[in-house]
Amino acid sequence: MFIPGNLRRVIIFIILTALVYGCGVFKVTQYYEKGALATGTPPATEIGRNIFAQGGNAFDVAVAVGFVMAVVYPEAGNVGGGGFAVIREGNSGLIKALDFREVAPSAATEKIYLDSAGEVIENLSTYGARAVGVPGTVAGLYELWQKRGRLAWEELVRAAADLADTGFIVDAYLAGKLYENKDQLSGFPETSDIFCPRGEPLKAGERLVLKDLASTLYIVAAEGPAGFYEGLIADKIDSCMKIHGGLITKEDLAAYKPVWREPLHFRFDSLDIYSMPPPSSGGIALGQILKIVEPHDFSFLTVDSPDYIHLFCEAARRAFADRSQYLGDPAFYQIPSRLLDEAYLDKRRETITMGHASNSQLVGPGLPYSHESNQTTHFSVCDREGNMVALTYTLNTNFGSKLVVRGAGFLLNNQMDDFALKPGYPNTYGLVGAEANKVEPGKRMLSSMAPTLVLKNQKPFLILGSRGGSKIITTVAQVILNMTRFGLNPVEAVNQPRVHHQWLPDKITLEKNGYSMKVKQTLIRYGHNIEEEAPDGDVELIYIDPLGLMNAASDPRRQGCSGGY
Ligand code: DON
């Protein structure tokens, strides 16, 4: 059989990658004693394993992986973006949430994405300098290291810097992403010089050397966050903003601070679940979905039955309706305190009828007020000391704003699109919002990221999270239900096809080829609009058994890789 040269190269590359790393397309189930991790890409998992081997703990591994992903996974891994982590300290059992989300520049107002007629200007919040929020990743990873890192900061960052300096071979997945985004990436010479040299995106099997990014990382290794938010790199970001019409100033950079928050905690069955509080909607929406389905008798439901899909999507519909109305940065908007109250969720659940779809226009957000007053790339890491890290960070869409800071070699985020640019105007993920999430200077844009820890009998049980925009929330909820209510093992729980509902648009999204014709026909009979979409999400899951042995599973939908030591 004749196979063209390019295709042959890709096939050989995939097979070699799979053999070398023992994961990717061939997932391996193995239990680890000292530490485990699940990340979006094999090189990051490999470096994480090395850090464990050098005596590092889960915090050290998370920091090193965070920087390595910025090199080998440039569509989402970053130093020019931001994210969230939920962590547990093994010695004290203390659980905390770290917010290193981007913030709106001090010159940002409600009007910056609107034309003189008040209409949203297309692409301004997703492409180029105006789309960029003040990055949080470097400060966030430093904070994580300071919390309980054991190895030297410099060594952890150096692993990524050395990789950027010597370069690495582009895999088929990255080559595909570069090809898909080539037109926008070519729009900026500083980006195109790196990812599309010779005017064409790099192909699988070619070497990508990132000298400018390496210099940036060596500075961060030597100086910590001060080397990024002040001095040479801050100057470069500043001139990038001036050339391309962005709003971030040197003062905005110098003022950036990550925030430690109390994690969002709720009980589900007999489990304690800890996830991300606002400014992510991840924890609250996850909690609402799980608490709404909790009293339901699952003994007659199977994971792919129309009745389960219906119940799950009706719960998600209600959670996303509340998200649109009530969630935003808590420093700017008072979030109702009763969104996870049993009594409020009982009322929301009562409006669900089995066998009959609700209508999103009629459902709307609830009234979470007491009658007395009016109202992703994710990675998971753990070690045998009980330290747990669930970390999701992002540039927002693939390669973020597509804008590289000249001379500093990193891509900037387009996280500003996560604000509600105008009430009811859908963002990239079709999510709508209002007052709670309008653009304001210094404000953090609402997120769906849901890095999550689950404890059983007060002991580590699960660490998980995903990419996927709005689908992150429903993805994490389904994987938890797959393991706890349907008895699937970690690999099965991650592999199982997934559904999604986000209130508006009023439809159930079913993973393509995941559900039978009979299931689809039944859902239509119940009154649902259904649509099939290509598989999305990238769950990175760790399961810790009652003896403390660790098992990790990576999503087969992407090129994730789990491992351990
Ligand atoms: O914070 C959020 O919710 C989005 N910016 C996440 C983006 C994402 O998951 C992209 N991956 N598909």
PDB file of C-alpha atoms and ligand atoms in Angstrom, residues 101 376 394 396 415 418 429 447-449 467-469 472, ligand 1:
ATOM      1  CA  ARG A 101      -6.420  33.894  37.098  1.00  0.00           C
ATOM      2  CA  THR A 376      -8.022  24.408  30.049  1.00  0.00           C
ATOM      3  CA  THR A 394      -4.894  28.078  30.166  1.00  0.00           C
ATOM      4  CA  ASN A 396      -8.181  30.320  26.898  1.00  0.00           C
ATOM      5  CA  GLN A 415      -8.882  35.391  28.556  1.00  0.00           C
ATOM      6  CA  ASP A 418     -14.427  35.070  29.345  1.00  0.00           C
ATOM      7  CA  TYR A 429     -18.075  28.715  24.448  1.00  0.00           C
ATOM      8  CA  SER A 447     -14.061  30.773  34.549  1.00  0.00           C
ATOM      9  CA  SER A 448     -15.425  27.237  34.227  1.00  0.00           C
ATOM     10  CA  MET A 449     -12.203  25.599  35.325  1.00  0.00           C
ATOM     11  CA  ARG A 467      -9.947  21.260  29.601  1.00  0.00           C
ATOM     12  CA  GLY A 468     -13.009  22.035  27.453  1.00  0.00           C
ATOM     13  CA  GLY A 469     -14.354  25.509  28.282  1.00  0.00           C
ATOM     14  CA  ILE A 472     -15.140  21.247  31.966  1.00  0.00           C
TER      15      ILE A 472
HETATM   16  O1  DON B   1     -11.626  29.768  32.159  1.00  0.00           O
HETATM   17  C1  DON B   1     -12.353  29.192  31.358  1.00  0.00           C
HETATM   18  O2  DON B   1     -13.415  28.706  31.661  1.00  0.00           O
HETATM   19  C2  DON B   1     -11.888  29.032  29.911  1.00  0.00           C
HETATM   20  N1  DON B   1     -11.000  30.118  29.576  1.00  0.00           N
HETATM   21  C3  DON B   1     -11.262  27.667  29.769  1.00  0.00           C
HETATM   22  C4  DON B   1     -10.709  27.421  28.381  1.00  0.00           C
HETATM   23  C5  DON B   1     -10.597  26.001  28.027  1.00  0.00           C
HETATM   24  O3  DON B   1     -10.931  25.110  28.761  1.00  0.00           O
HETATM   25  C6  DON B   1     -10.062  25.744  26.664  1.00  0.00           C
HETATM   26  N2  DON B   1      -9.997  24.324  26.399  1.00  0.00           N
HETATM   27  N3  DON B   1     -10.686  23.733  25.626  1.00  0.00           N
END
